[in-house]
Short mmCIF file of C-alpha atoms and ligand atoms in Angstrom, two decimals:
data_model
loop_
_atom_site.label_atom_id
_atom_site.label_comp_id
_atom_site.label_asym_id
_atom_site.label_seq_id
_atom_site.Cartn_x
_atom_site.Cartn_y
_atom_site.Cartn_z
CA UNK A 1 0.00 0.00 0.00
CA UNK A 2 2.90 2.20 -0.83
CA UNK A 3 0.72 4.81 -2.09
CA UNK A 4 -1.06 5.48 1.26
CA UNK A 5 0.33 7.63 4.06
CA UNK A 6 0.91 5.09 7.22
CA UNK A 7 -1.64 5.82 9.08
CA UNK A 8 -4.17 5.64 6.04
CA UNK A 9 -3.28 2.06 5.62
CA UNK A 10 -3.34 1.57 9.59
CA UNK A 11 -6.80 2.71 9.70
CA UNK A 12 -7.51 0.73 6.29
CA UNK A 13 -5.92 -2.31 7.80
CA UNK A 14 -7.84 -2.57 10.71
CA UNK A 15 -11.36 -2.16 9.06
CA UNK A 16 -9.96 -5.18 7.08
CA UNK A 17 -9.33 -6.92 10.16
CA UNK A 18 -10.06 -10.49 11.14
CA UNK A 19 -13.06 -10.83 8.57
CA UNK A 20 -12.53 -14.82 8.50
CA UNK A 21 -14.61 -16.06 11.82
CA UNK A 22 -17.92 -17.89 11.27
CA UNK A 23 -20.51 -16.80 13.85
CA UNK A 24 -23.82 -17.33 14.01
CA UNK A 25 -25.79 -15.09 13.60
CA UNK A 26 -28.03 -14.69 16.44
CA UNK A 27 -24.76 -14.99 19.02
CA UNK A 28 -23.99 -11.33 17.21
CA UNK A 29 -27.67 -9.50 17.24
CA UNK A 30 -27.64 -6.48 19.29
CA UNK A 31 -28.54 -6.26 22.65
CA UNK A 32 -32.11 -7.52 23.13
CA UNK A 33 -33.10 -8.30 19.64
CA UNK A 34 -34.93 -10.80 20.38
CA UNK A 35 -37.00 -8.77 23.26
CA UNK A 36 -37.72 -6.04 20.80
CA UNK A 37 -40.57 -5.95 18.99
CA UNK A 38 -40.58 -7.70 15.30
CA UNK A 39 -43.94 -6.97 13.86
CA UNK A 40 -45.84 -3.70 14.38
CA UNK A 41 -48.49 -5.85 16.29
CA UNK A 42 -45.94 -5.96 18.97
CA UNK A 43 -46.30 -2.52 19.40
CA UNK A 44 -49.09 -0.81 21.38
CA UNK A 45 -52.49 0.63 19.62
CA UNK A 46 -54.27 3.62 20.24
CA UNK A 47 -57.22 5.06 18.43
CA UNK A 48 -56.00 2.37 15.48
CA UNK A 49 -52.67 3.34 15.50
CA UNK A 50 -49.62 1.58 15.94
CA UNK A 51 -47.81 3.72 18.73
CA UNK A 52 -43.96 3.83 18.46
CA UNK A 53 -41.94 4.85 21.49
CA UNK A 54 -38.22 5.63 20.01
CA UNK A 55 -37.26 7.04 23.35
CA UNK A 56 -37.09 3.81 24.89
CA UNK A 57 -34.22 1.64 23.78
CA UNK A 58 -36.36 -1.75 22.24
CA UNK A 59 -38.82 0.11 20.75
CA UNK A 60 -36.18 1.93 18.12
CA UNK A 61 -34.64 -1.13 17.99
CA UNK A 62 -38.09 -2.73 17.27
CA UNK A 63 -38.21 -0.49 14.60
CA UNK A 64 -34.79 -1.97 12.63
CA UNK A 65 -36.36 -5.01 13.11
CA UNK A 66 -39.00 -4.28 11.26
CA UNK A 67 -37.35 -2.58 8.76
CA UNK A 68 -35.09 -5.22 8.12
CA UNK A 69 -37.49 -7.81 8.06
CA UNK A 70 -39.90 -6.17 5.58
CA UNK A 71 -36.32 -5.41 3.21
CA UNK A 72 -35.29 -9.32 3.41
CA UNK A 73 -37.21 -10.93 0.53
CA UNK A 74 -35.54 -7.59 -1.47
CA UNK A 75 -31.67 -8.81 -0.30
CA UNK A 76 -32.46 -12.90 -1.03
CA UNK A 77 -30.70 -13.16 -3.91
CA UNK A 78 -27.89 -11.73 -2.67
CA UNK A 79 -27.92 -14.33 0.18
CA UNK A 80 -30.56 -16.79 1.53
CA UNK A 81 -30.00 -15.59 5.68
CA UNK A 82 -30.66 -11.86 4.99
CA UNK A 83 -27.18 -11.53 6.09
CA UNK A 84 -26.29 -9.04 2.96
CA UNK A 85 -29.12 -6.92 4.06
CA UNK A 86 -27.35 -3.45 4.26
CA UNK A 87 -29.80 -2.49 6.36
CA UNK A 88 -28.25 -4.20 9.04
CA UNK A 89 -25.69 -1.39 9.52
CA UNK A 90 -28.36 0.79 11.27
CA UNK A 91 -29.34 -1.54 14.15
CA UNK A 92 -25.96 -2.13 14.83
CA UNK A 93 -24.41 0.60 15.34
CA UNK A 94 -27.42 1.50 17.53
CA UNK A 95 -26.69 -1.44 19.84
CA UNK A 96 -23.34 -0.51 19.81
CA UNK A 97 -24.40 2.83 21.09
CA UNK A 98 -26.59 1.25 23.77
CA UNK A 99 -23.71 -1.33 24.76
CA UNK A 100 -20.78 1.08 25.19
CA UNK A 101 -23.13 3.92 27.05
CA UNK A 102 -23.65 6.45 24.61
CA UNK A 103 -27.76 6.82 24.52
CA UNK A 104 -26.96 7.97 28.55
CA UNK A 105 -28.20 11.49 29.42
CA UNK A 106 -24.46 12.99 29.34
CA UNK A 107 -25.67 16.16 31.07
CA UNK A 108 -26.62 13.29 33.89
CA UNK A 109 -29.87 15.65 34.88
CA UNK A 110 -31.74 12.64 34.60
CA UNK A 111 -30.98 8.85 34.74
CA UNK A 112 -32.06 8.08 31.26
CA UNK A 113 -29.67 5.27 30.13
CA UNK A 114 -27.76 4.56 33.28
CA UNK A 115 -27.41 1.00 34.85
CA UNK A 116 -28.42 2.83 38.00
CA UNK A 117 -31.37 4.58 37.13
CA UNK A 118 -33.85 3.98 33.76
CA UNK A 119 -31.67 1.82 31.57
CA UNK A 120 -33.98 1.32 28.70
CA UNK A 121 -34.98 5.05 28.23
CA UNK A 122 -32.52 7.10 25.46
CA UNK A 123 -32.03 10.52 26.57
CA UNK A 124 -32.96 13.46 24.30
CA UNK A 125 -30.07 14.81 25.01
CA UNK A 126 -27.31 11.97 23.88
CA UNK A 127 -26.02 13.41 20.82
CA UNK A 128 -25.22 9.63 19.67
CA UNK A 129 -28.90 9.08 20.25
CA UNK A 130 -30.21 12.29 18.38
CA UNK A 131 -28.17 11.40 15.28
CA UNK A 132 -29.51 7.80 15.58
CA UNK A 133 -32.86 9.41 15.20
CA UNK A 134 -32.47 10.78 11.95
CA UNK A 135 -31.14 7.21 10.78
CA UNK A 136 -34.39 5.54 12.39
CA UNK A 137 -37.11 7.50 11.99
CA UNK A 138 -36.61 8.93 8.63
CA UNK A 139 -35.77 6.00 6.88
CA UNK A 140 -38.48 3.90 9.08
CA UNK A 141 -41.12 6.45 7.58
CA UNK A 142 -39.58 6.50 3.93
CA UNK A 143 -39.90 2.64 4.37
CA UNK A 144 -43.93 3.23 5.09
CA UNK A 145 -44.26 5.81 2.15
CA UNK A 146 -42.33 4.08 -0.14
CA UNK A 147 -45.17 0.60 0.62
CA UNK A 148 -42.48 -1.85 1.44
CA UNK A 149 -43.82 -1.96 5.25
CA UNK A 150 -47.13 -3.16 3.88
CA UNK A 151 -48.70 0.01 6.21
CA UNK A 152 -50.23 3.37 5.49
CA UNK A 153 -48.66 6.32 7.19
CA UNK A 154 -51.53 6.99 9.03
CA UNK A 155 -51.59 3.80 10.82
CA UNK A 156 -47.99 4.52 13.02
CA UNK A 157 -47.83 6.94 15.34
CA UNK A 158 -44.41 8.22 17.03
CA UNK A 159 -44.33 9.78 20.33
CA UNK A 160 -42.01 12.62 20.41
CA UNK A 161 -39.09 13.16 23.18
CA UNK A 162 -39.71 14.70 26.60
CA UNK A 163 -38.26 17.94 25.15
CA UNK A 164 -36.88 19.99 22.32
CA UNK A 165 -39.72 18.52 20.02
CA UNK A 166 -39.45 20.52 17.51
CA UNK A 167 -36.10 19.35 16.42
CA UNK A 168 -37.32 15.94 15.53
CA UNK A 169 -39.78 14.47 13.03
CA UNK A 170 -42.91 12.46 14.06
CA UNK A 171 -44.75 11.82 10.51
CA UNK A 172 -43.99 11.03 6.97
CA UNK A 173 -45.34 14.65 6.51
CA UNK A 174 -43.51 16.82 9.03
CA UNK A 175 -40.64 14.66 7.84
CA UNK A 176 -40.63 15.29 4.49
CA UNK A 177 -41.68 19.06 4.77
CA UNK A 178 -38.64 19.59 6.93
CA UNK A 179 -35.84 17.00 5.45
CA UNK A 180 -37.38 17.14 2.19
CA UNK A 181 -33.98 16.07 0.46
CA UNK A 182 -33.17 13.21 2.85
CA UNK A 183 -36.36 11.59 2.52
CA UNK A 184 -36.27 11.63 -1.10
CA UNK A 185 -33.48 9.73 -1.19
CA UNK A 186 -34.70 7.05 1.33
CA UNK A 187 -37.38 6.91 -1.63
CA UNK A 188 -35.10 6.48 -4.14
CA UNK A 189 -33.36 3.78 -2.34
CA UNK A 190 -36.63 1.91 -1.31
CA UNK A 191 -37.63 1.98 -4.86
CA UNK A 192 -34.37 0.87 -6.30
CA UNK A 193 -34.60 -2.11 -3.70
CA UNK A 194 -37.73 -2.79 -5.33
CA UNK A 195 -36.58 -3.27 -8.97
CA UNK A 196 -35.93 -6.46 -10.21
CA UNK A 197 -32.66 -5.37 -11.53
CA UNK A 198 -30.88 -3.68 -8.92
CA UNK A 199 -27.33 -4.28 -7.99
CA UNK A 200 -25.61 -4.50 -5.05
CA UNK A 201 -22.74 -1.81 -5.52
CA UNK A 202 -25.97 0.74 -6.70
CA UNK A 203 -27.65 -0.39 -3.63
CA UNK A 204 -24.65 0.66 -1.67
CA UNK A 205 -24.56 3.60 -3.34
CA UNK A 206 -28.66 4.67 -2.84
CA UNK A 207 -28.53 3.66 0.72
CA UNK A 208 -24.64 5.64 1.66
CA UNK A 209 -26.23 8.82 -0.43
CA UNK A 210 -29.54 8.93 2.26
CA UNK A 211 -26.87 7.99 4.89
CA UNK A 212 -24.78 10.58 4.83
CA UNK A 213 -27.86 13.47 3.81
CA UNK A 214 -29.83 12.14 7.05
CA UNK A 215 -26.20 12.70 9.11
CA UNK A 216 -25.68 15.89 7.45
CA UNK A 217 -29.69 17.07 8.67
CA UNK A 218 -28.78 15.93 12.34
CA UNK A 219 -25.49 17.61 12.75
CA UNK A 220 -26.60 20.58 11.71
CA UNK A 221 -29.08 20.67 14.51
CA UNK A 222 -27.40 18.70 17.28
CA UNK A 223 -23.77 20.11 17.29
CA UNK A 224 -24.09 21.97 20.82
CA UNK A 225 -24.92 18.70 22.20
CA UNK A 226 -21.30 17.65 21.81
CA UNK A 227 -20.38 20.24 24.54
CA UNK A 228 -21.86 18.14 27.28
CA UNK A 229 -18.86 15.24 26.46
CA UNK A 230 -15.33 15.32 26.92
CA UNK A 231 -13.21 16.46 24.47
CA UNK A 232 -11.86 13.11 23.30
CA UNK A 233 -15.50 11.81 23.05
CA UNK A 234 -16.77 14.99 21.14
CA UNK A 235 -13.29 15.11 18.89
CA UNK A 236 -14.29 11.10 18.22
CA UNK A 237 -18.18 12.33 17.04
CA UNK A 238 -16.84 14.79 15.26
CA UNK A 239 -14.27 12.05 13.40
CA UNK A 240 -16.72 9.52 13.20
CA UNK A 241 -18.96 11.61 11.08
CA UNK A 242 -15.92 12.54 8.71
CA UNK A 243 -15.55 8.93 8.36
CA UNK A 244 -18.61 8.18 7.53
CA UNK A 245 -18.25 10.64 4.44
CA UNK A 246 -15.28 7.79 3.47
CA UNK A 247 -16.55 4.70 4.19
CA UNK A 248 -19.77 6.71 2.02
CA UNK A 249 -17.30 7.04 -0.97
CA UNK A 250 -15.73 3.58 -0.81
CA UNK A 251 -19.33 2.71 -0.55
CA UNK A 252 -18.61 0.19 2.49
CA UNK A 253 -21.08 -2.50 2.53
CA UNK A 254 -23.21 -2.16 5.71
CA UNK A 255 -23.43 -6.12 5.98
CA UNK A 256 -24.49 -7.94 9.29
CA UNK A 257 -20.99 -9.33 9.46
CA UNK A 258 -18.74 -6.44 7.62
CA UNK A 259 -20.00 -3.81 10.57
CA UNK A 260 -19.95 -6.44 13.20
CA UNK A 261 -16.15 -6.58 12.62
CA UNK A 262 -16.23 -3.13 12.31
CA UNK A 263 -17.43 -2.27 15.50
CA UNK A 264 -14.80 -4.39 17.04
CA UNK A 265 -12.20 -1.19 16.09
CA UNK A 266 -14.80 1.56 17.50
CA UNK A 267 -14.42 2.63 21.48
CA UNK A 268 -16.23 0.12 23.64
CA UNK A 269 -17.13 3.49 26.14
CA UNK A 270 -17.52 6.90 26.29
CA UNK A 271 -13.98 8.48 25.95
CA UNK A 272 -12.95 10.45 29.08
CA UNK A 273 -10.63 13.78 29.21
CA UNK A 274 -7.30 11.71 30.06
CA UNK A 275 -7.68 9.27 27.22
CA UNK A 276 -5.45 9.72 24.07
CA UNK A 277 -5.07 7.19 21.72
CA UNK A 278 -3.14 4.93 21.08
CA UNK A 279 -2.70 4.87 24.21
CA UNK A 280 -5.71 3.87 26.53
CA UNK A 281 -4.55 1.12 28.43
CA UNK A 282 -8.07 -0.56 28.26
CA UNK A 283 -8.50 -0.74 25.24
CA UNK A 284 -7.32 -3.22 22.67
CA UNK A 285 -4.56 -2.63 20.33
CA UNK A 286 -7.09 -2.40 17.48
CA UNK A 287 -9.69 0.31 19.47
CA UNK A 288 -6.70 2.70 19.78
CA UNK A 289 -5.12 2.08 16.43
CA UNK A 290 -9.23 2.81 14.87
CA UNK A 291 -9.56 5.83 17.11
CA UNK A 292 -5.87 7.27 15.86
CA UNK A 293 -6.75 6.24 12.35
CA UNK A 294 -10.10 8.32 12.52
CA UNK A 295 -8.91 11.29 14.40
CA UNK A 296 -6.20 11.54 12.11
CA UNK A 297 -8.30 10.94 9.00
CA UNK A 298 -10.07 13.91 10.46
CA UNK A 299 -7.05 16.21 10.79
CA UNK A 300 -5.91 15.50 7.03
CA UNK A 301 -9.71 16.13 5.96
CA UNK A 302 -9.30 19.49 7.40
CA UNK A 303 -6.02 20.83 6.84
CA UNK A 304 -6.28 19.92 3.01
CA UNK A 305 -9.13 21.73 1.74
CA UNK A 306 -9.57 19.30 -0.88
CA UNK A 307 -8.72 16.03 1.52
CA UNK A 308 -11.65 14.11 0.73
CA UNK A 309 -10.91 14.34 -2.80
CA UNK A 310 -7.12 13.57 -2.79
CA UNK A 311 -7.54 10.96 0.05
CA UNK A 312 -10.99 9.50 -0.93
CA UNK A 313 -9.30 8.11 -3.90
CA UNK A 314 -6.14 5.52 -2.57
CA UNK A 315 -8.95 4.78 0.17
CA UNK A 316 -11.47 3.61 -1.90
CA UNK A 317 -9.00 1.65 -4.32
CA UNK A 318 -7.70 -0.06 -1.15
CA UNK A 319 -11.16 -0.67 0.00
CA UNK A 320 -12.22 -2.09 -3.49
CA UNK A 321 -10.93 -6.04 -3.62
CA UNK A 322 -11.53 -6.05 0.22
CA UNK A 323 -15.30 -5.91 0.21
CA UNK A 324 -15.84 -7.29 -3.33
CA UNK A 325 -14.34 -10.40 -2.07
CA UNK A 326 -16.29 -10.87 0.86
CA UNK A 327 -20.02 -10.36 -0.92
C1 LIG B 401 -40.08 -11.63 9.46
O1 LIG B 401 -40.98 -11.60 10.56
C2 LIG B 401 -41.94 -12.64 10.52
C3 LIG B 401 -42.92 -12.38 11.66
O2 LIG B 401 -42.26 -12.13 12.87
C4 LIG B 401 -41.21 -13.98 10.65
O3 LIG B 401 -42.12 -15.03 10.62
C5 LIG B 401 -40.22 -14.11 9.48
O4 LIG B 401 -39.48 -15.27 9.62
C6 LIG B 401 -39.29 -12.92 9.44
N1 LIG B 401 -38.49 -13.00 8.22
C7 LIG B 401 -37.16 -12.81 8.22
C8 LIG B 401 -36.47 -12.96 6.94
O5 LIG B 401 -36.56 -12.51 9.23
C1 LIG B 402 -47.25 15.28 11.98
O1 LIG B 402 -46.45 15.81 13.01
C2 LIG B 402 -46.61 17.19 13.21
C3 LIG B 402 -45.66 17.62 14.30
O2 LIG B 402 -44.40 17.08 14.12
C4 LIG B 402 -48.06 17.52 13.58
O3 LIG B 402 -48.22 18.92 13.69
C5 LIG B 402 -48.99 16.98 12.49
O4 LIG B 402 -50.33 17.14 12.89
C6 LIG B 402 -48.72 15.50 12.26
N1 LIG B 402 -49.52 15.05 11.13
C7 LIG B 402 -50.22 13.93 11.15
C8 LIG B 402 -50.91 13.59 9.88
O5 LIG B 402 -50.29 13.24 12.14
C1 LIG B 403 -10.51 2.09 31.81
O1 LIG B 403 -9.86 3.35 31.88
C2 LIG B 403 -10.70 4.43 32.29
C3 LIG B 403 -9.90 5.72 32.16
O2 LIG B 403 -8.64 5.60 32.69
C4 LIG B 403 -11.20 4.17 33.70
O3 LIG B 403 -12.05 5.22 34.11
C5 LIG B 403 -11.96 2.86 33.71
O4 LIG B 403 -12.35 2.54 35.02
C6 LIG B 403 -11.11 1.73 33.15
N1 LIG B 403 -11.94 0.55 33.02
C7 LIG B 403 -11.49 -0.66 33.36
C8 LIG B 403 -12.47 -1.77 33.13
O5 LIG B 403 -10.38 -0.86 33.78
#
């Protein structure tokens, strides 16, 4: 990889990492799949309404679940376990979120989130958990509109947060009124999945381009909520969404197993003032090579206005035979 800077290939490297394992499947869901609702029957009804709780940790989850279970017959061809679903990505990285304490009220003013106090509840003020929103909710709803949940839109209701409701979308109308761009291209990607025809790599592409526009919506809004984290932890937000706008170009396939071993590189807690990678004695060698590799990925993005472009390309040609030889 002569071509890369060092720590490019580092960071490279480790998202390349230890793909060979065979798991099961279900030893790898996230945390309490299986209690989380997997039909909207599960959920409760009022006034003939499916009623949708996202502030409480298995009913988003519930919501994945659903969405990735009305997208499986869509991914079959592609394999027969629904295992190349990229859908997957989403309800992943949420239970990562959940597992390494980042839906926790970080202001601690309540006990949303903590072991201590009301562990399944997602605080409104998490900025991991407001950003998560935008990935749930709007593509849940596009997922309605678009007819692939086999529901109208008015038969789900979603109950807003405790506070600051203005800043978050309930409906497939309030939705699309105020992200009208995002939810367009949730469409697009629902109705691509739809087409006899599609292909994976275009798939990729569809579902990275309504990734990246839903992240773009939320951090626009949700940026002051960084101040209530350490620096470490809000510099690592802040790199994580930069990243994103990579692994968005190489087009990374958001496969059940591909982000499983992904997440096996990202910080298993929220990072703390004294921690500097690489050097956080808890953490494996892999965690604070990742957290390096992103924060430095960060610092190239900036200080060369046109990073992304001259650095997008050597990642994305490393990338390349990686993925395509795992699909
Ligand atoms: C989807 O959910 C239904 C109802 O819970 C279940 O019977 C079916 O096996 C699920 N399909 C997949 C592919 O997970
Ligand atoms: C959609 O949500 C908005 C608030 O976010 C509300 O004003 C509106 O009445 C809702 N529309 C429907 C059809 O429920
Ligand atoms: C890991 O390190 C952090 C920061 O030094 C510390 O707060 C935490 O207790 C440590 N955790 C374990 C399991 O050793």
């Amino acid at each position: 990889m002569a071509f890369l800077p060092p720590w490019a290939s580092a960071l490279v490297g480790c998202i390349s990492v230890s793909l060979a394992g065979a798991f099961s499947f279900s030893d790898l869901y996230p945390p309490l799949w299986n209690k989380s609702p997997g039909q909207f029957s599960d959920y409760s009804v009022e006034n003939g309404k499916y009623v949708i709780d996202p502030w409480v940790y298995p009913e988003r989850m519930g919501m994945y679940k659903i969405l990735v279970n009305k997208t499986a017959s869509y991914f079959e061809r592609f394999s027969p376990d629904n295992g190349q679903n990229l859908l997957w990505g989403l309800p992943l990285q949420y239970g990562w979120q959940y597992t390494t304490g980042r839906l926790v009220d970080p202001s601690q003013r309540t006990d949303c989130g903590y072991e201590s106090g009301d562990r399944l509840r997602v605080s409104v003020d998490s900025w991991w958990a407001d950003m998560n929103y935008f990935l749930c909710a709007l593509p849940f709803l596009a997922a309605v509109d678009s007819g692939i949940m086999g529901m109208s839109s008015d038969q789900v209701m979603l109950l807003p947060p405790p506070k600051d409701q203005t800043k978050f979308c309930l409906n497939i109308s309030s939705c699309q009124s105020s992200f009208p761009k995002t939810m367009s291209k949730w469409n697009i990607l629902y109705k691509y999945l739809q087409s006899p025809s599609s292909s994976f790599d275009d798939l990729m592409k569809y579902l990275w381009d309504a990734h990246i526009s839903a992240l773009k919506d939320a951090y626009k809004i949700f940026e002051d909520r960084l101040e209530y984290y350490s620096k470490p932890e809000a510099d690592f937000g802040r790199d994580w969404c930069v990243t994103l706008d990579y692994l968005a170009a190489a087009h990374f396939p958001t496969t059940f197993f591909k982000v499983t071993e992904f997440q096996k590189g990202l910080p298993p807690r929220v990072l703390v003032d004294s921690d500097r990678a690489p050097f956080i004695s808890n953490f494996t060698n892999l965690q604070n090579t990742v957290l390096l590799g992103l924060n430095l990925l960060h610092q190239v993005d900036d200080s060369t206005g046109k990073g992304l472009n001259t650095l997008k390309k050597p990642i994305i040609l490393f990338l390349k035979p990686y993925y395509h030889s795992y699909i």
